[in-house]
CSV table of C-alpha atoms in Angstrom, one decimal:
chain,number,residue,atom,x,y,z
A,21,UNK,CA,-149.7,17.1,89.4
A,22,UNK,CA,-149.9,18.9,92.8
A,23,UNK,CA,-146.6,20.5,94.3
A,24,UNK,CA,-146.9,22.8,98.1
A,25,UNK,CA,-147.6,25.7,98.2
A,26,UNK,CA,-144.0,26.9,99.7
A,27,UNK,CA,-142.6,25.4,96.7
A,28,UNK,CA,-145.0,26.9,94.4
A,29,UNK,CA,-144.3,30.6,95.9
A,30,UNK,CA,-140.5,30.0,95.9
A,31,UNK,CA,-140.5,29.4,91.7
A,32,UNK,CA,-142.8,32.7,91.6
A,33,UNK,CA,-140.0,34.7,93.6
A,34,UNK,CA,-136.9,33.3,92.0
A,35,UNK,CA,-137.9,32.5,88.5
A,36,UNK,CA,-135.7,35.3,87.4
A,37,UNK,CA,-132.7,34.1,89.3
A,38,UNK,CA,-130.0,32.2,88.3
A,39,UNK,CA,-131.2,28.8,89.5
A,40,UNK,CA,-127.6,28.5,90.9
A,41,UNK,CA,-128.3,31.8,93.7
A,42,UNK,CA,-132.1,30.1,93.7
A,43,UNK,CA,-130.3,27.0,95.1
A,44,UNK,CA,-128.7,29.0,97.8
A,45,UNK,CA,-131.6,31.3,98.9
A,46,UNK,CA,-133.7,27.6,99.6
A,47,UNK,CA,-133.8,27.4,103.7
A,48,UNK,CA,-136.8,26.1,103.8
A,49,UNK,CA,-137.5,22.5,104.3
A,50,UNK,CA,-141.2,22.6,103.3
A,51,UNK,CA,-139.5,23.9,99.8
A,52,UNK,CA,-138.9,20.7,97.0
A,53,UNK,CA,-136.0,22.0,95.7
A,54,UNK,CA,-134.7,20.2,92.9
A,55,UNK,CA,-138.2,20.2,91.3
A,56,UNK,CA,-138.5,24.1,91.8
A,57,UNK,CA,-135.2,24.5,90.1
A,58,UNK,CA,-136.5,22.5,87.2
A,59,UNK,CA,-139.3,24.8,86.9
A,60,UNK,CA,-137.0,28.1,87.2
A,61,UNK,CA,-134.8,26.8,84.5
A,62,UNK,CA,-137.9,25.3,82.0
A,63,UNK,CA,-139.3,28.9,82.5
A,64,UNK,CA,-136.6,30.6,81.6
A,65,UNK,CA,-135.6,28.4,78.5
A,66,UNK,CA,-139.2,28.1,77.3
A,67,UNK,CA,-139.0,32.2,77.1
A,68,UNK,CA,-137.3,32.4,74.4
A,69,UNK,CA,-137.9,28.8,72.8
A,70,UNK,CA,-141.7,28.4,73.9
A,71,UNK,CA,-143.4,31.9,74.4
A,72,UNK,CA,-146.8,30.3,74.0
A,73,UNK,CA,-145.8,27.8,77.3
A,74,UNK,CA,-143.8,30.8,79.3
A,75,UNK,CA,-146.9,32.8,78.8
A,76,UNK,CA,-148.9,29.9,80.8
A,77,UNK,CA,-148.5,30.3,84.8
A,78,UNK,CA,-149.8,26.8,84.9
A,79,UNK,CA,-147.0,24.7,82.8
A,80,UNK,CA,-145.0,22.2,84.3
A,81,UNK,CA,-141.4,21.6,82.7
A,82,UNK,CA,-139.4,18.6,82.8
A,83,UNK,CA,-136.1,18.2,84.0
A,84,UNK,CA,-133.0,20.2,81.4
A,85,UNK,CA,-132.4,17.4,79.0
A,86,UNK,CA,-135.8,16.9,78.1
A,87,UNK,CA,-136.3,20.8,77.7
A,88,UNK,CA,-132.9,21.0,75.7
A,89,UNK,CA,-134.3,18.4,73.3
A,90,UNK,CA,-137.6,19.5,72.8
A,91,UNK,CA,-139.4,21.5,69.4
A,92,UNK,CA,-138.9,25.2,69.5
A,93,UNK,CA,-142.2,27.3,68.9
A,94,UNK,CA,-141.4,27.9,65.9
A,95,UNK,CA,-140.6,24.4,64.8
A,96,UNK,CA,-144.0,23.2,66.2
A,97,UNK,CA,-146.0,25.2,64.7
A,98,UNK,CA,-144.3,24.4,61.1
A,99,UNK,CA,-145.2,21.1,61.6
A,100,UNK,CA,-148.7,22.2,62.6
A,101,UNK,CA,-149.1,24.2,59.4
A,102,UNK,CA,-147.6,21.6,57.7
A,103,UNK,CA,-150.2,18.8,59.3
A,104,UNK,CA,-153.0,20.8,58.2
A,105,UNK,CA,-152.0,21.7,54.8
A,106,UNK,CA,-151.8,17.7,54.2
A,107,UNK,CA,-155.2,17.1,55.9
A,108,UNK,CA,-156.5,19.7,53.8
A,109,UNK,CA,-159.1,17.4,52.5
A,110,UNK,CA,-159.0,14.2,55.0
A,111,UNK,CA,-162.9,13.4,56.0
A,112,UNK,CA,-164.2,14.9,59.5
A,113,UNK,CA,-163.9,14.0,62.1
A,114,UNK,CA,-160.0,14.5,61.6
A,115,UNK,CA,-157.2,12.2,64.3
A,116,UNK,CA,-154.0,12.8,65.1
A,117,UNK,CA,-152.0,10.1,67.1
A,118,UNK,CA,-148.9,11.3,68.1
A,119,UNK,CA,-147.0,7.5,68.8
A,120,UNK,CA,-144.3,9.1,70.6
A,121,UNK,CA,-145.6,12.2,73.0
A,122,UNK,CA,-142.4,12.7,74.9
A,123,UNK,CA,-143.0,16.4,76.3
A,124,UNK,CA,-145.6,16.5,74.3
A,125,UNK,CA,-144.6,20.4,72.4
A,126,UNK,CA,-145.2,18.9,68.7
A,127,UNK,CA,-148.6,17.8,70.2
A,128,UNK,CA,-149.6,21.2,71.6
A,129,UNK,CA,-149.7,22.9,68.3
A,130,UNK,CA,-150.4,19.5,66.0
A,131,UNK,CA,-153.4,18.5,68.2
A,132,UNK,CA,-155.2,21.9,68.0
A,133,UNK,CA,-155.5,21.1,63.8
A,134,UNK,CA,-157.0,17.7,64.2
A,135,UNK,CA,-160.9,17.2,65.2
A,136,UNK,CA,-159.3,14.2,68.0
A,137,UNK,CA,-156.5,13.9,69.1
A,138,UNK,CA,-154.2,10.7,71.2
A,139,UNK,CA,-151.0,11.0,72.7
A,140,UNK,CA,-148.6,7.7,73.1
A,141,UNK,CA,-146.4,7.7,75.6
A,142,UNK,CA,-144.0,5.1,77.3
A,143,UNK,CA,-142.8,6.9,80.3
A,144,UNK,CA,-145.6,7.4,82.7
A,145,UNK,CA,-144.5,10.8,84.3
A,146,UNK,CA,-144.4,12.1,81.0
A,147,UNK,CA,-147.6,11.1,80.2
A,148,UNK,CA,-149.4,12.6,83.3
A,149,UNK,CA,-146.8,15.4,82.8
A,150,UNK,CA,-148.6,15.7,78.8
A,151,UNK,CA,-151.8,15.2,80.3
A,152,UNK,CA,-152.1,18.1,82.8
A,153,UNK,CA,-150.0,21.1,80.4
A,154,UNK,CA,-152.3,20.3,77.6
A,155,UNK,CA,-155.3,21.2,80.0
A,156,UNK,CA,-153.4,24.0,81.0
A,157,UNK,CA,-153.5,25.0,76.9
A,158,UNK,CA,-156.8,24.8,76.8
A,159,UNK,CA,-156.5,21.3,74.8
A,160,UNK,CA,-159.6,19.2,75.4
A,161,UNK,CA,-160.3,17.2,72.7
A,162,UNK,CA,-157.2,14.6,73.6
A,163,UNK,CA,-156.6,11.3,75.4
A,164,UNK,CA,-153.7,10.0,76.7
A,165,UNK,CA,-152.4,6.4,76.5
A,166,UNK,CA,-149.7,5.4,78.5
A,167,UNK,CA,-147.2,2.2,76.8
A,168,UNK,CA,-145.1,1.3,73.8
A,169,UNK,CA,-147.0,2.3,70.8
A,170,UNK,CA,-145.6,-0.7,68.7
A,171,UNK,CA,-147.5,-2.7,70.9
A,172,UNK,CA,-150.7,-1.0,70.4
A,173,UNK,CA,-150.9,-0.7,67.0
A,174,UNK,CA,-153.7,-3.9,66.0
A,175,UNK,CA,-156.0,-1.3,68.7
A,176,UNK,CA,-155.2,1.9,67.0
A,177,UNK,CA,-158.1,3.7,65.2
A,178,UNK,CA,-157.6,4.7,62.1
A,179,UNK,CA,-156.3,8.1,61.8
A,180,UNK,CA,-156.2,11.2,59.6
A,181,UNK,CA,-151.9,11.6,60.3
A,182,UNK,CA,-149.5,9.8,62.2
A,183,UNK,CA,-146.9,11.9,64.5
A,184,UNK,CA,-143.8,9.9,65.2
A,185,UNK,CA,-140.2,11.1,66.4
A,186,UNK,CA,-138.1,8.5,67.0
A,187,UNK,CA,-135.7,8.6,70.0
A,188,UNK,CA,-132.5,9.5,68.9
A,189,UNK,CA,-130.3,8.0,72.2
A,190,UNK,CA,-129.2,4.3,72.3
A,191,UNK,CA,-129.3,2.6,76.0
A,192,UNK,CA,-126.6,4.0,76.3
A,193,UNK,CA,-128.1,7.6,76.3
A,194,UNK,CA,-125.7,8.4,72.9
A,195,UNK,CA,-126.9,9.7,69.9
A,196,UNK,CA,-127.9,8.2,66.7
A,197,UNK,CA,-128.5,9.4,63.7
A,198,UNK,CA,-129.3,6.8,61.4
A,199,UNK,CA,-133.1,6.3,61.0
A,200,UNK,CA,-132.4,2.1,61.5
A,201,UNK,CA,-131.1,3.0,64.9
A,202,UNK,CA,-133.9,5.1,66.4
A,203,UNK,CA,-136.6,4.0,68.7
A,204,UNK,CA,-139.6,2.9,67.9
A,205,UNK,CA,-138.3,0.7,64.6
A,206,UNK,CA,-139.8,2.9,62.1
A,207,UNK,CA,-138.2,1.0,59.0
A,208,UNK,CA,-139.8,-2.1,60.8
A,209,UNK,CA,-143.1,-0.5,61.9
A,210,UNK,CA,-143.9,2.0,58.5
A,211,UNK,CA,-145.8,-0.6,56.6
A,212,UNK,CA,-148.1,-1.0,59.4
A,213,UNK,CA,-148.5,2.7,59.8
A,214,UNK,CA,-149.8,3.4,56.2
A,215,UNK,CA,-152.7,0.9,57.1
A,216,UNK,CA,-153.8,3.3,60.2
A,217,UNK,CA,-153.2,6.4,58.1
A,218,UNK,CA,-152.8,7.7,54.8
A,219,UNK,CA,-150.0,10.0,55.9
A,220,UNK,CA,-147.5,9.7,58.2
A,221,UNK,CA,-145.5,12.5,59.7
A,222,UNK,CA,-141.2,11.6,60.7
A,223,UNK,CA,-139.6,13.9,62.8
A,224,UNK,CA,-135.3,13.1,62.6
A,225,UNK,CA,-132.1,14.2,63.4
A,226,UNK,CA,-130.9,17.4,60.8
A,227,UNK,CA,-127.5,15.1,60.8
A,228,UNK,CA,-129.5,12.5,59.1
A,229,UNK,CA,-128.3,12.0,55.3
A,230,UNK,CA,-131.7,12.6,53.8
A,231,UNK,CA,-131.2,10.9,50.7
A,232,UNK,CA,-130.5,7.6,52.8
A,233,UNK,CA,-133.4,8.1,55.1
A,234,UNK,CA,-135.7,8.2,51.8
A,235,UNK,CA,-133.9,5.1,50.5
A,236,UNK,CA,-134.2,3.2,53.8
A,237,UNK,CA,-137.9,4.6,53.7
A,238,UNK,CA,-138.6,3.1,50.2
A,239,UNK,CA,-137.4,0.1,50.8
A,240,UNK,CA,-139.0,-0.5,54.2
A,241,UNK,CA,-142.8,0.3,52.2
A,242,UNK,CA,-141.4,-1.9,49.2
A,243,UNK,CA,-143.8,-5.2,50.2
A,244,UNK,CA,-146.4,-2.4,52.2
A,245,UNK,CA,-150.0,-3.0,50.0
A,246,UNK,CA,-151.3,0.4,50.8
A,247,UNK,CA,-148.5,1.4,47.9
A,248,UNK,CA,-147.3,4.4,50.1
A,249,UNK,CA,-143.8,6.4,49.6
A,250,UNK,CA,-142.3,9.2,51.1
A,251,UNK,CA,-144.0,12.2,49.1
A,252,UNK,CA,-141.5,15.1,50.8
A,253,UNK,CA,-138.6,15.8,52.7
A,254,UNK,CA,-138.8,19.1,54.8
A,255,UNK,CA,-135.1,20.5,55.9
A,256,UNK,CA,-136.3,22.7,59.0
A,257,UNK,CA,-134.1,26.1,60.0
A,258,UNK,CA,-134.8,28.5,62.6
A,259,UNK,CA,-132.0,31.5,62.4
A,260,UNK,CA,-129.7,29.8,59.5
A,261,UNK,CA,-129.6,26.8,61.9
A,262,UNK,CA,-130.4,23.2,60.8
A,263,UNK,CA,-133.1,22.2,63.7
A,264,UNK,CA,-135.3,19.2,61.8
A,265,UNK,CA,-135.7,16.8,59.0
A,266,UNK,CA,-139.5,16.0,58.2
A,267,UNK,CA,-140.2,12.9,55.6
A,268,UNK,CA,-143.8,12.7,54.7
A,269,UNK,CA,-144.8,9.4,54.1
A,270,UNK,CA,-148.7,9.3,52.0
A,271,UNK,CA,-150.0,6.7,50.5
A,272,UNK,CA,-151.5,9.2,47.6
A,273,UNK,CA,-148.3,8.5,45.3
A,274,UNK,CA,-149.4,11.6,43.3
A,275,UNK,CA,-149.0,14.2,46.3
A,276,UNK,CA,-145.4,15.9,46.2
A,277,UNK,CA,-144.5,13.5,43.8
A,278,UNK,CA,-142.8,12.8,40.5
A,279,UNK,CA,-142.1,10.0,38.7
A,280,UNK,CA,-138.7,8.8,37.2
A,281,UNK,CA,-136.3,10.6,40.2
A,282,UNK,CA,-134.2,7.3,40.7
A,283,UNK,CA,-134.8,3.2,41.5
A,284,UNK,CA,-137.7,4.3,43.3
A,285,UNK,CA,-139.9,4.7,40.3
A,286,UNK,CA,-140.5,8.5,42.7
A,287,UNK,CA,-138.9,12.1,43.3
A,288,UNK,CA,-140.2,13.2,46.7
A,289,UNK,CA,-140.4,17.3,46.7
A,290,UNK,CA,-137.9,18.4,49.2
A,291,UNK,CA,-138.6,21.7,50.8
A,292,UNK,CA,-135.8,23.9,52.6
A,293,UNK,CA,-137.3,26.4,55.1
A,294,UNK,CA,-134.9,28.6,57.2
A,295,UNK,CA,-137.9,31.3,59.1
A,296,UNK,CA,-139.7,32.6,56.0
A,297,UNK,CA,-137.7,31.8,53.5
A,298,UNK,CA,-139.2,28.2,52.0
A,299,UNK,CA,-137.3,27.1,48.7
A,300,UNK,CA,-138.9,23.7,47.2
A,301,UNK,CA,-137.9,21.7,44.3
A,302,UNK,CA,-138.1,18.0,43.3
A,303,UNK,CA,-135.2,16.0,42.3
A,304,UNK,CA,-136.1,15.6,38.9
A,305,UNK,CA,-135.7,19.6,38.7
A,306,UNK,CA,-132.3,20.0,39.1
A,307,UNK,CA,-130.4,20.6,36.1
A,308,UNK,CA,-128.0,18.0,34.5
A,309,UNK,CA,-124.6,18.3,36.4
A,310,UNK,CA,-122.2,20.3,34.0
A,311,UNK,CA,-118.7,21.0,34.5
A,312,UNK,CA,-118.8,24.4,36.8
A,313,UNK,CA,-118.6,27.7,35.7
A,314,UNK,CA,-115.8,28.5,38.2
A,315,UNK,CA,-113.7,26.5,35.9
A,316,UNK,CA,-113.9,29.5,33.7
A,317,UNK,CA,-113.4,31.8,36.8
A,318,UNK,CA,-109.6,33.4,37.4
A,319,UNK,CA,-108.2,35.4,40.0
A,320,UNK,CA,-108.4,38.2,37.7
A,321,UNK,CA,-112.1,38.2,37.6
A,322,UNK,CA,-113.9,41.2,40.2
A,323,UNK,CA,-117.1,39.5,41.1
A,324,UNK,CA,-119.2,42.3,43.6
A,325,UNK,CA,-121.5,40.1,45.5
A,326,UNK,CA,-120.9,36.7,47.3
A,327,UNK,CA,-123.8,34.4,48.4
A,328,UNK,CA,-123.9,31.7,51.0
A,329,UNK,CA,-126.7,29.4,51.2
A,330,UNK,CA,-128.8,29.1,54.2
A,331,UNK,CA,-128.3,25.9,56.5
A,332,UNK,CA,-131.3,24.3,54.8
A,333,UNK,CA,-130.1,24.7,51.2
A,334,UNK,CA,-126.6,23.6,52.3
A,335,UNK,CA,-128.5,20.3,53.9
A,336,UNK,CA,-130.1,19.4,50.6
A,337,UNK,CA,-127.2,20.0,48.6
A,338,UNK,CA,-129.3,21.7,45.8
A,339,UNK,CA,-126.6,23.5,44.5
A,340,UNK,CA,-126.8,23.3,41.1
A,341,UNK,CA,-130.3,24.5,41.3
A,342,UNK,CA,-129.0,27.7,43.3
A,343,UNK,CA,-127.0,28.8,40.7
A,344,UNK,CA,-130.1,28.0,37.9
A,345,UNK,CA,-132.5,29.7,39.6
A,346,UNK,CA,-131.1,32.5,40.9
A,347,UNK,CA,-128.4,33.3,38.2
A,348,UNK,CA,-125.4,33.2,40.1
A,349,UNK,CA,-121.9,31.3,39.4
A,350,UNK,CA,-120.6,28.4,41.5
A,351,UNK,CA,-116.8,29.8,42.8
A,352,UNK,CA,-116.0,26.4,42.8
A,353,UNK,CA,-117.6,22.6,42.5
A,354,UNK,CA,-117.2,21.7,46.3
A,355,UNK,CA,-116.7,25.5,47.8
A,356,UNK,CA,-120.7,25.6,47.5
A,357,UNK,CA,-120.6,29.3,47.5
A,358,UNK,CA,-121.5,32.0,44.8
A,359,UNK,CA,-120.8,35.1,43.0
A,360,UNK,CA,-122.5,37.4,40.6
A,361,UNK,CA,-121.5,40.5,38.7
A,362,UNK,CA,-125.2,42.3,40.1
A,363,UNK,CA,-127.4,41.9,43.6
A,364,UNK,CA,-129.5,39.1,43.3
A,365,UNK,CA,-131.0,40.6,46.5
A,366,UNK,CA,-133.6,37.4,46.8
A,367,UNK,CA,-130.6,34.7,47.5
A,368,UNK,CA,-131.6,32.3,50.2
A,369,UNK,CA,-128.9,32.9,52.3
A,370,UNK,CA,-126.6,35.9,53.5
A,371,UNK,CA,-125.3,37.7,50.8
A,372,UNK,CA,-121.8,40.1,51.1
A,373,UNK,CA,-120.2,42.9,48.9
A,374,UNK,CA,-116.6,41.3,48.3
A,375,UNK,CA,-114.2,43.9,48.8
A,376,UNK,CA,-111.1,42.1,47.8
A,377,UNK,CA,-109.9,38.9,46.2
A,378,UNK,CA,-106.9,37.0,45.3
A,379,UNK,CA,-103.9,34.7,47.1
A,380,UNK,CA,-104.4,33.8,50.4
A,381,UNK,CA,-101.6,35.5,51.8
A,382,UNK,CA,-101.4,39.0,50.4
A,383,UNK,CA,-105.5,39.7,50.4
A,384,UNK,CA,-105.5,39.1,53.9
A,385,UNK,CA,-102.2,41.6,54.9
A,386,UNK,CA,-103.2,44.1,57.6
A,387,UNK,CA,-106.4,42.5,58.5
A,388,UNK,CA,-106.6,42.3,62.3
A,389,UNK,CA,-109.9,41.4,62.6
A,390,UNK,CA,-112.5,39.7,61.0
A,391,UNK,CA,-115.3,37.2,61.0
A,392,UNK,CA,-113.6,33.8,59.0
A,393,UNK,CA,-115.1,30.8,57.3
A,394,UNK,CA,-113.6,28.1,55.3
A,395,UNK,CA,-114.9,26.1,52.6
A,396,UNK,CA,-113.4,23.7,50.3
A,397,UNK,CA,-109.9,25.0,52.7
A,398,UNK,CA,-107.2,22.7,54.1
A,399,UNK,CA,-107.1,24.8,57.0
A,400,UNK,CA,-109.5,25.2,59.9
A,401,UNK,CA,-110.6,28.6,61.2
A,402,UNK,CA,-108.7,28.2,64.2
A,403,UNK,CA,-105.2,27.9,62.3
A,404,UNK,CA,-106.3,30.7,59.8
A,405,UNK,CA,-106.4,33.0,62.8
A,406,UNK,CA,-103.4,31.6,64.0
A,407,UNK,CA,-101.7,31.8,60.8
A,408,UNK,CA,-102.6,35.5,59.9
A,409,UNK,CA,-103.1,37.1,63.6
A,410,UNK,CA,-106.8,37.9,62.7
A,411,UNK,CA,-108.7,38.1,66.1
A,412,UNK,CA,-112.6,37.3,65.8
A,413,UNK,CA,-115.5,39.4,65.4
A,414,UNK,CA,-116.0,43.2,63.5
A,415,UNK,CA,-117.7,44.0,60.2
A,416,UNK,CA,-115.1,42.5,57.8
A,417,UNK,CA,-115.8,38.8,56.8
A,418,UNK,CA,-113.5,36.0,55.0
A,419,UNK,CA,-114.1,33.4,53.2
A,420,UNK,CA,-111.2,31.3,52.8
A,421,UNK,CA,-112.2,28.2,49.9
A,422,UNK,CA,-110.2,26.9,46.8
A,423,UNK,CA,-111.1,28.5,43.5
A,424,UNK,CA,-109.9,26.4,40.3
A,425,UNK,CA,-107.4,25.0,42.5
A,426,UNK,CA,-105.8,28.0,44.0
A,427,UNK,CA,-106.3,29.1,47.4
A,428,UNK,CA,-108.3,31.8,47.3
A,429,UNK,CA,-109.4,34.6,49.9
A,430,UNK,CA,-112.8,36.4,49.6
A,431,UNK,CA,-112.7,39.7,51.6
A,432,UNK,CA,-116.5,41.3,52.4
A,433,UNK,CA,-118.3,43.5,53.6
A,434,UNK,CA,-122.4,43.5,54.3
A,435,UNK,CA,-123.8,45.4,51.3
């Protein structure tokens, strides 16, 4: 993929600009303009997003949505761990096929696991787009095929793991979400997949509802001979931020599974990871639903600490679990926050010193600023700050929720 050498020297001079002033210091004709503005601005996202790629004078970004959309670092290389980990013991030489490339970041750090490596791709640009930044890695061991991949399949060799992440836009360019209305068809295509290889890898939106994409999963591999189910769910977080849902589908039955979770006849292990925090449980380990403590909690009770799950956790829903494991008390079935008398300074989540509780209206008197969530609350942040003149920001947080069916404020402080 060649580009002038004008062009080439004007991205090296105002690759630190704001592509907007770039666009006004380009006088020269010789200068393509709107591709050197694609390269300023993939530079400049992929410093903070992909270090490994900003660090490379030879990349060539695609235009801003497909940069928006792409894995983080971070998330790449979870996936690589992750891909290794499961073709721990998978005879040499070890494939990858990645059935749908796109910008081809999960395939950067995936492919450098695997012995061989093949990249599907249906757009053509992208592929010769995949093909030339995975030189400039230093990636070598990879070929590049350029079609639908659900097409190819019959011709596919067998393979040590199957990459796929659907595309989440209709024609439309809209999202999707549900795993029956992404492209490729995976619910039509996953049987055929398990006869390739013995594990395949889905990457899907984090507004996905899990526990349907398992059940859609399941029932898609129902009449599939190789007997394969989806082994583990991975909820992926990078800074308390949902960013990915993983399923694992392996046609080992006995890796990351138990039996007797639900119709199934399987519990897949579901694993929340938010940086290095990685909390895993199977569904089968969750403790029998009892009525909540916070039934038993009044407004006269002085809890110290307050918890709040990570974005992972809060994704799974494991809630029950939390307060199991880590010895805190529920403040209230659906507020899916907790309290404890002592620091339970390992919480996945943030954790605050509460430095007031009670009614709504007179905990929060004289408070004129403050950081304000809401949970289990018939009132939006927005008319909470309205309500009560609190401006945002400072080193006071709220947390407005419903507490054995009182309004309740929870005033905090970082411990």
């Amino acid at each position: 993929m060649d580009f002038n050498e004008p062009t080439r020297q004007f991205i090296a001079a105002h690759r630190n600009d704001d592509v907007r002033d770039a666009a006004l210091h380009a006088h020269q004709d010789d200068v393509d303009l709107p591709f050197a503005l694609d390269q300023i601005e993939g530079w400049q996202r992929a410093r903070t997003k992909l270090p490994q790629w900003a660090s490379c004078a030879d990349i060539i970004y695609p235009p801003h949505l497909a940069m928006e959309q792409c894995s983080s670092q971070s998330t790449a290389q979870y996936k690589a761990d992750l891909a290794r980990r499961l073709t721990a013991d998978a005879p040499h030489p070890t494939t990858l096929i990645d059935i749908t490339g796109g910008f081809g970041v999960d395939f950067s750090f995936m492919a450098r696991v695997f012995d061989h490596a093949m990249y599907i791709e249906q757009q053509p640009h992208l592929v010769e787009l995949a093909r030339h930044n995975m030189r400039a890695l230093g990636i070598n061991h990879a070929e590049y095929l350029n079609g639908d991949a659900t097409d190819m399949l019959d011709r596919l060799p067998e393979a040590s793991l199957i990459m796929a992440d659907p595309a989440r836009r209709d024609s439309h360019g809209s999202r999707t979400y549900a795993i029956a209305d992404c492209t490729p068809d995976m619910l039509s295509i996953l049987p055929r997949l398990t006869a390739i290889a013995p594990t395949i890898l889905i990457k899907l939106s984090p507004m996905l509802d899990w526990h349907q994409a398992v059940r859609d999963c399941t029932a898609a591999l129902a009449a599939s001979p190789t007997g394969a189910s989806v082994t583990e769910v991975h909820i992926v977080s990078v800074h308390n931020e949902c960013k990915e849902l993983l399923l694992i589908v392996s046609t080992d039955s006995s890796n990351g599974t138990e039996a007797g979770a639900d119709d199934t006849g399987y519990a897949p292990t579901i694993v929340c990871a938010d940086d290095d925090t990685v909390i895993s449980f199977r569904q089968t380990q969750l403790p029998a639903r009892q009525s909540s403590n916070s039934d038993k909690q009044t407004l006269t009770d002085k809890p110290a600490y307050l918890y709040e799950p990570n974005a992972s956790l809060m994704k799974a829903g494991c809630f029950d679990l939390l307060a199991s494991r880590f010895a805190v008390n529920p403040i209230d079935r659906n507020s899916h926050l907790f309290v404890s008398d002592t620091l339970v300074a390992d919480f996945p989540g943030r954790i605050f010193a509460i430095t007031a509780v009670g009614p709504v209206k007179r905990t929060l008197h004289g408070i004129g600023r403050a950081n304000v969530a809401v949970r289990n609350y018939p009132a939006s942040v927005a008319q909470v700050r309205k309500r009560y003149h609190i401006a945002d920001g400072g080193d006071t947080f709220i947390f407005l929720t419903t507490m054995s069916g009182k309004k309740t404020a929870f005033v905090c402080a970082k411990p």
